[in-house]
Tab-separated table of C-alpha atoms in Angstrom:
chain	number	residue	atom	x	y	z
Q	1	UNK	CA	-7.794	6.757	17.991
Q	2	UNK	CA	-8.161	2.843	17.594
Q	3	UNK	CA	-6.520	3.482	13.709
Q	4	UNK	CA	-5.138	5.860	11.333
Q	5	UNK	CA	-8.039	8.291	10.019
Q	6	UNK	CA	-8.179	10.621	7.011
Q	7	UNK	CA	-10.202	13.371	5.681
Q	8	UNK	CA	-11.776	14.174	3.976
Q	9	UNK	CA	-13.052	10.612	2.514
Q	10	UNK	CA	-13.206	12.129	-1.439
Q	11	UNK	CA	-12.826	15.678	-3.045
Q	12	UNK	CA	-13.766	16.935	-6.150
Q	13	UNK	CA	-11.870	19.894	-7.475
Q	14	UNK	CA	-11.133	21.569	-10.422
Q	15	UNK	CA	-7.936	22.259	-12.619
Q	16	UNK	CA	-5.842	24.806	-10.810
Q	17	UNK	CA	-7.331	24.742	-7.384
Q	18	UNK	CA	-4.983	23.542	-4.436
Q	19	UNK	CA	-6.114	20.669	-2.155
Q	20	UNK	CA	-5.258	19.929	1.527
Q	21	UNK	CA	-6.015	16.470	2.624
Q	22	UNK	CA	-5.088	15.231	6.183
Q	23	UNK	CA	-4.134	12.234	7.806
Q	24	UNK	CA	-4.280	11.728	11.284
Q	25	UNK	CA	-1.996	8.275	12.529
Q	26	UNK	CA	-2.385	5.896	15.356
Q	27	UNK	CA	-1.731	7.460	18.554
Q	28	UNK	CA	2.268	6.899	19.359
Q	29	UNK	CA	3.039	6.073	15.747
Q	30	UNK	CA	6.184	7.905	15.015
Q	31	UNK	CA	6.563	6.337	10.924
Q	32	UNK	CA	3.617	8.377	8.725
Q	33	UNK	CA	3.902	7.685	4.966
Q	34	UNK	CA	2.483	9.222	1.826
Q	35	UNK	CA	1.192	7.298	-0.750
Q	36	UNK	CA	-0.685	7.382	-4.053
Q	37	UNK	CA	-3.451	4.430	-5.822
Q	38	UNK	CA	-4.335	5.392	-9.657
Q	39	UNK	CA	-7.035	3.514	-10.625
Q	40	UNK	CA	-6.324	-0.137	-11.602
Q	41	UNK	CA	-2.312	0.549	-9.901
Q	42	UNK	CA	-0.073	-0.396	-7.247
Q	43	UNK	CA	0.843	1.756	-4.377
Q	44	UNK	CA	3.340	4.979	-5.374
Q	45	UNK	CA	5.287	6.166	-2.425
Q	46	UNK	CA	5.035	9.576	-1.881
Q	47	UNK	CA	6.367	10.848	1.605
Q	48	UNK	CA	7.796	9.140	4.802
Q	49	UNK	CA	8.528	11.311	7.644
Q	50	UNK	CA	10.176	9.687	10.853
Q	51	UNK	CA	10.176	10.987	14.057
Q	52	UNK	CA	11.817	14.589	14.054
Q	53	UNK	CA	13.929	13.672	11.233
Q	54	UNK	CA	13.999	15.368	7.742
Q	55	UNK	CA	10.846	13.475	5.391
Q	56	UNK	CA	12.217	11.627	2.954
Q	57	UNK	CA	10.463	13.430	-0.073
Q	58	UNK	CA	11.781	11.573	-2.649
Q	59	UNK	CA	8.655	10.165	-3.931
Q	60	UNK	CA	7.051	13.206	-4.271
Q	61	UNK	CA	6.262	14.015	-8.086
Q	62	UNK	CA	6.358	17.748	-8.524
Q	63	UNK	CA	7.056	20.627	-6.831
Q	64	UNK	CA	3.356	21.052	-6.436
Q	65	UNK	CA	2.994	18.486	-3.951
Q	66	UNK	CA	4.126	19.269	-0.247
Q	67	UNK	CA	3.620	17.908	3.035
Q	68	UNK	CA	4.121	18.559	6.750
Q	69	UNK	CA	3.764	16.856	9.751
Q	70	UNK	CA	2.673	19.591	12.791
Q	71	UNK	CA	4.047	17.817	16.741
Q	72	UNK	CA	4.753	14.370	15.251
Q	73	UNK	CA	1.407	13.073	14.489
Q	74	UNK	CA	-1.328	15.029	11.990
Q	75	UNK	CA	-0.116	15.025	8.660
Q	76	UNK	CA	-1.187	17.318	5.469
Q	77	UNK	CA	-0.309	16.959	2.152
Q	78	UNK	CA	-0.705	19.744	-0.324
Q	79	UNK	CA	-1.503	19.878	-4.044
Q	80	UNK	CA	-1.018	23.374	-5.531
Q	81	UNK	CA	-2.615	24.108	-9.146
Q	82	UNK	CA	-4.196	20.352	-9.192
Q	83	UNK	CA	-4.129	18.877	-12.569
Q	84	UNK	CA	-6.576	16.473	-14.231
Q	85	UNK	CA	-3.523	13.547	-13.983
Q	86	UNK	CA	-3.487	13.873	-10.114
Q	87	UNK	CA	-6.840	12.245	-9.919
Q	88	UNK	CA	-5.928	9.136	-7.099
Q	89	UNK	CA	-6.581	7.760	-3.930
Q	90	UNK	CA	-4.258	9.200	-1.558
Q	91	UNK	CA	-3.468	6.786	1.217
Q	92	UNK	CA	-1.782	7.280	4.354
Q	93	UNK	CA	0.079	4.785	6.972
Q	94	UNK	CA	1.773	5.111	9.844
Q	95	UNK	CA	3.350	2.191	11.775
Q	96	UNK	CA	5.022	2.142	15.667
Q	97	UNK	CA	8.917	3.778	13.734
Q	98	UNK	CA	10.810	1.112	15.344
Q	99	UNK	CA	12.761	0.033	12.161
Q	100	UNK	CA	12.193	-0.500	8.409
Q	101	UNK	CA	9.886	-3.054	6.922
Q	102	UNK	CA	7.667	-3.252	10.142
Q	103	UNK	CA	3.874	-3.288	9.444
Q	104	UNK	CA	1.539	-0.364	7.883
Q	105	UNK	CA	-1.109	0.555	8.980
Q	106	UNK	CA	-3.440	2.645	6.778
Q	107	UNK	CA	-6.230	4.923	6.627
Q	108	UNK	CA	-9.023	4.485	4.495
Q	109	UNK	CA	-7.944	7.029	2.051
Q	110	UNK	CA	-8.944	10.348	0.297
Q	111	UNK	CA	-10.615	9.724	-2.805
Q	112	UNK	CA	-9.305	12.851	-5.301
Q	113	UNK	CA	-11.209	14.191	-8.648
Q	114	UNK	CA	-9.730	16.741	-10.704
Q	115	UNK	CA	-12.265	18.190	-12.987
F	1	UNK	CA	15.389	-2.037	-10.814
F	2	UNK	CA	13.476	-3.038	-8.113
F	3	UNK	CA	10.304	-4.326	-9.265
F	4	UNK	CA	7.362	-6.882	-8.052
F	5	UNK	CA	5.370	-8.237	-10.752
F	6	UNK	CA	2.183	-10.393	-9.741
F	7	UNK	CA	-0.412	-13.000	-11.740
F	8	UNK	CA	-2.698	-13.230	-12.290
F	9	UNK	CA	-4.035	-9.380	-12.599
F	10	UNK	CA	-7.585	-10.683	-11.977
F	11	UNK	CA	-9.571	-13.937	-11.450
F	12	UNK	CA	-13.054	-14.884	-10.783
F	13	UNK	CA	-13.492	-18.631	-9.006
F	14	UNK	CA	-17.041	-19.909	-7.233
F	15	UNK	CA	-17.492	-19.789	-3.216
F	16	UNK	CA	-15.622	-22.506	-1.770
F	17	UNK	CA	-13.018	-22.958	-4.300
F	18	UNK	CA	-9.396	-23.107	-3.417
F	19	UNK	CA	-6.613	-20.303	-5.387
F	20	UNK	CA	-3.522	-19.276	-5.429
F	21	UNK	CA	-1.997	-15.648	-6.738
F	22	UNK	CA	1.905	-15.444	-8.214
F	23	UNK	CA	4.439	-12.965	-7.240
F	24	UNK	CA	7.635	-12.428	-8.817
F	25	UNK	CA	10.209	-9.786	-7.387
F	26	UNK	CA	13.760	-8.596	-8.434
F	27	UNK	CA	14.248	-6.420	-5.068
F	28	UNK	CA	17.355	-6.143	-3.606
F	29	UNK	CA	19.190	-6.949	-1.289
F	30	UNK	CA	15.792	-8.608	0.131
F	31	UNK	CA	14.614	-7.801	4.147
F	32	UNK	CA	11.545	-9.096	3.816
F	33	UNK	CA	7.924	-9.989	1.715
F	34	UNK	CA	4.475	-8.910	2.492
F	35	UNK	CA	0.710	-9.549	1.010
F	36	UNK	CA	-1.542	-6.842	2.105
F	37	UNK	CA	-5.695	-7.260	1.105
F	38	UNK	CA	-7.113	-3.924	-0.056
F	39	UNK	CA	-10.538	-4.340	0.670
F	40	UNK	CA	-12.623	-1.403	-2.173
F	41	UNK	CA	-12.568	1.902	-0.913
F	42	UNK	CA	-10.570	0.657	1.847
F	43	UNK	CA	-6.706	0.952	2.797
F	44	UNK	CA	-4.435	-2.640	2.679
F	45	UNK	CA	-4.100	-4.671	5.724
F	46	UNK	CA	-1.104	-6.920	6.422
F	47	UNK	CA	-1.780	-10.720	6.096
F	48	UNK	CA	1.582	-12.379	6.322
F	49	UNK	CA	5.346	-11.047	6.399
F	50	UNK	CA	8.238	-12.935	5.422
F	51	UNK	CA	11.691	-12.761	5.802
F	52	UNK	CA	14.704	-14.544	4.057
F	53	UNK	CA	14.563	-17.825	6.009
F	54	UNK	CA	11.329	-18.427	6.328
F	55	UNK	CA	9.775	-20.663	3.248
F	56	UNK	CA	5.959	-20.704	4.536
F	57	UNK	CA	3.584	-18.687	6.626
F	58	UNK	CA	-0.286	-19.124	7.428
F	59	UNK	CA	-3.111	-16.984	8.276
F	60	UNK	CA	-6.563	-18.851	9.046
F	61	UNK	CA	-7.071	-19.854	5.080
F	62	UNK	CA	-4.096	-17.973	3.897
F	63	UNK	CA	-1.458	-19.521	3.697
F	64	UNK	CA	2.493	-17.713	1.690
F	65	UNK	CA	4.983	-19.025	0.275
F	66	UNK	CA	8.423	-17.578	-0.350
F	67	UNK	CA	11.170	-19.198	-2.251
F	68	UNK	CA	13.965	-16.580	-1.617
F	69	UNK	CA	16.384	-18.617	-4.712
F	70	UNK	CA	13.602	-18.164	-7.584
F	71	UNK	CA	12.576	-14.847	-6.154
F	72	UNK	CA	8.881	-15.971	-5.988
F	73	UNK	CA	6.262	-15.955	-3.696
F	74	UNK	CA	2.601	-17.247	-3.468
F	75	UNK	CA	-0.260	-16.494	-1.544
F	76	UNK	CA	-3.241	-19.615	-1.634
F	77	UNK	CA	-6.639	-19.225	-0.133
F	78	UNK	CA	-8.308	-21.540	0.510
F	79	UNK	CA	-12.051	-23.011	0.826
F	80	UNK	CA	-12.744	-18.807	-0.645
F	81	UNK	CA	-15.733	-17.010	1.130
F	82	UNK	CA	-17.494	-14.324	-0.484
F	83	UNK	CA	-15.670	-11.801	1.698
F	84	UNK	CA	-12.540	-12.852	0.175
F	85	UNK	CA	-13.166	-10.464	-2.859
F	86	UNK	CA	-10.660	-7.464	-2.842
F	87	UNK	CA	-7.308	-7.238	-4.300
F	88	UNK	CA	-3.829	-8.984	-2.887
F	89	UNK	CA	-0.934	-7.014	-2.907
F	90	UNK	CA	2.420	-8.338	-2.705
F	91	UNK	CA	4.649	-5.610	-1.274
F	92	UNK	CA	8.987	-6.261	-0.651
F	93	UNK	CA	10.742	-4.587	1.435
F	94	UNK	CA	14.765	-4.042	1.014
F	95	UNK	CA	17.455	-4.571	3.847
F	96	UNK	CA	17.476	-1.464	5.766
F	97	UNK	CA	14.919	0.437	3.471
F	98	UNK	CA	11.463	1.843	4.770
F	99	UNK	CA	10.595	2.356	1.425
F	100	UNK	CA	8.690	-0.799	-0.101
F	101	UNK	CA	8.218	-1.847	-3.409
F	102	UNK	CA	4.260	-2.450	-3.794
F	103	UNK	CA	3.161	-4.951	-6.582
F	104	UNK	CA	0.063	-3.551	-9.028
F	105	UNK	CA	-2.538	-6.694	-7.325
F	106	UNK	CA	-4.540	-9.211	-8.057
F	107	UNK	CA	-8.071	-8.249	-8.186
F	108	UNK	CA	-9.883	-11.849	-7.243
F	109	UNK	CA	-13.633	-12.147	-7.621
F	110	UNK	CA	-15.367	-15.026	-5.506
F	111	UNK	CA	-18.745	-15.755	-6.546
F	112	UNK	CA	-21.450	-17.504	-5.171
């Protein structure tokens, strides 16, 4: 596709319910990152997964959030038993992989509401 | 700790003035600096990028600044347009490190 899509576009949930949102990158993009906008905040780096390497989870905040990335390009990431305080726009980039610092590109987001 | 700190957090100036937004960063060892635009309800997009040598960098009316000594950068706009509204984000990368730093933004307002 001409850029890096995501769905869906906003989810309303309530306490305790897992979510799945997806990102799909730009086609060839190896790089696919994981981030996280609360309201009013700069970026928090979730996820980065690079080629067929390990993901660097580091940014990850629990052990209720996971992500995978199926053949090198769709990505999901997973909240189990959502809480009020993961309310965010989840954001996702990818960019070409072909070293660090090189240009994101990002997807218009997934707007989440924990009830 | 690496952190980037920017100023103002918001500001509001009338159609066709000229601005310029502050950012302040203690990452390192630096690779390079970055403002993004974050449109509402949209994902950033890259304006300028920066490296240790370079001191100045334009795009159409934007035009950064990076002082690499002070650890400061700014980003002036100038002759604003109404689409200019959204929030600049000043984002550092370190040497060898995919992970940036993302500052919190500067929400600017340009009003007719």
């Amino acid at each position: 596709g001409a850029g890096v899509s995501q769905s869906p576009s906003n989810k309303v949930t309530e306490k305790g319910k897992d979510v799945e949102l997806r990102c799909d990158p730009i086609s060839g993009h190896t790089a696919l990152y994981w981030y996280r906008q609360s309201l009013g905040q700069g970026l928090e780096f979730l996820i980065y997964f690079q080629g067929n390497s390990a993901p660097d989870k580091s940014g990850l905040p629990s052990d209720r959030f996971s992500a995978e990335r199926t053949g090198g390009s769709v990505s999901t990431l997973t909240i189990q038993r959502t809480q009020q305080e993961d309310s965010a726009v989840y954001l996702c980039a990818s960019s070409p992989g072909r070293g660090g610092g090189e240009t994101q590109y990002f997807g218009p987001g997934t707007r989440l509401l924990v009830l | 700790k690496n952190q980037v700190e920017q100023s103002p957090q918001s500001l509001i100036i009338l159609e066709g003035k000229n601005c310029t937004l502050q950012c302040n960063y203690t990452v390192s060892p630096f690779s390079n600096l970055r403002w993004y635009k974050q449109d509402t309800g949209r994902g950033p997009v890259s304006l300028t990028i920066m490296t240790f040598s370079e001191n100045t960098k334009s795009n159409g009316r934007y035009t950064a600044t990076l002082d690499a000594d002070t650890k400061q950068s700014s980003l002036h706009i100038t002759a604003s347009q109404l689409s200019d509204s959204a929030s600049y984000i000043c984002v550092v990368s370190a040497y060898s490190n995919y992970q940036l730093i993302w500052g919190a933004g500067t929400k600017l307002i340009i009003k007719p």
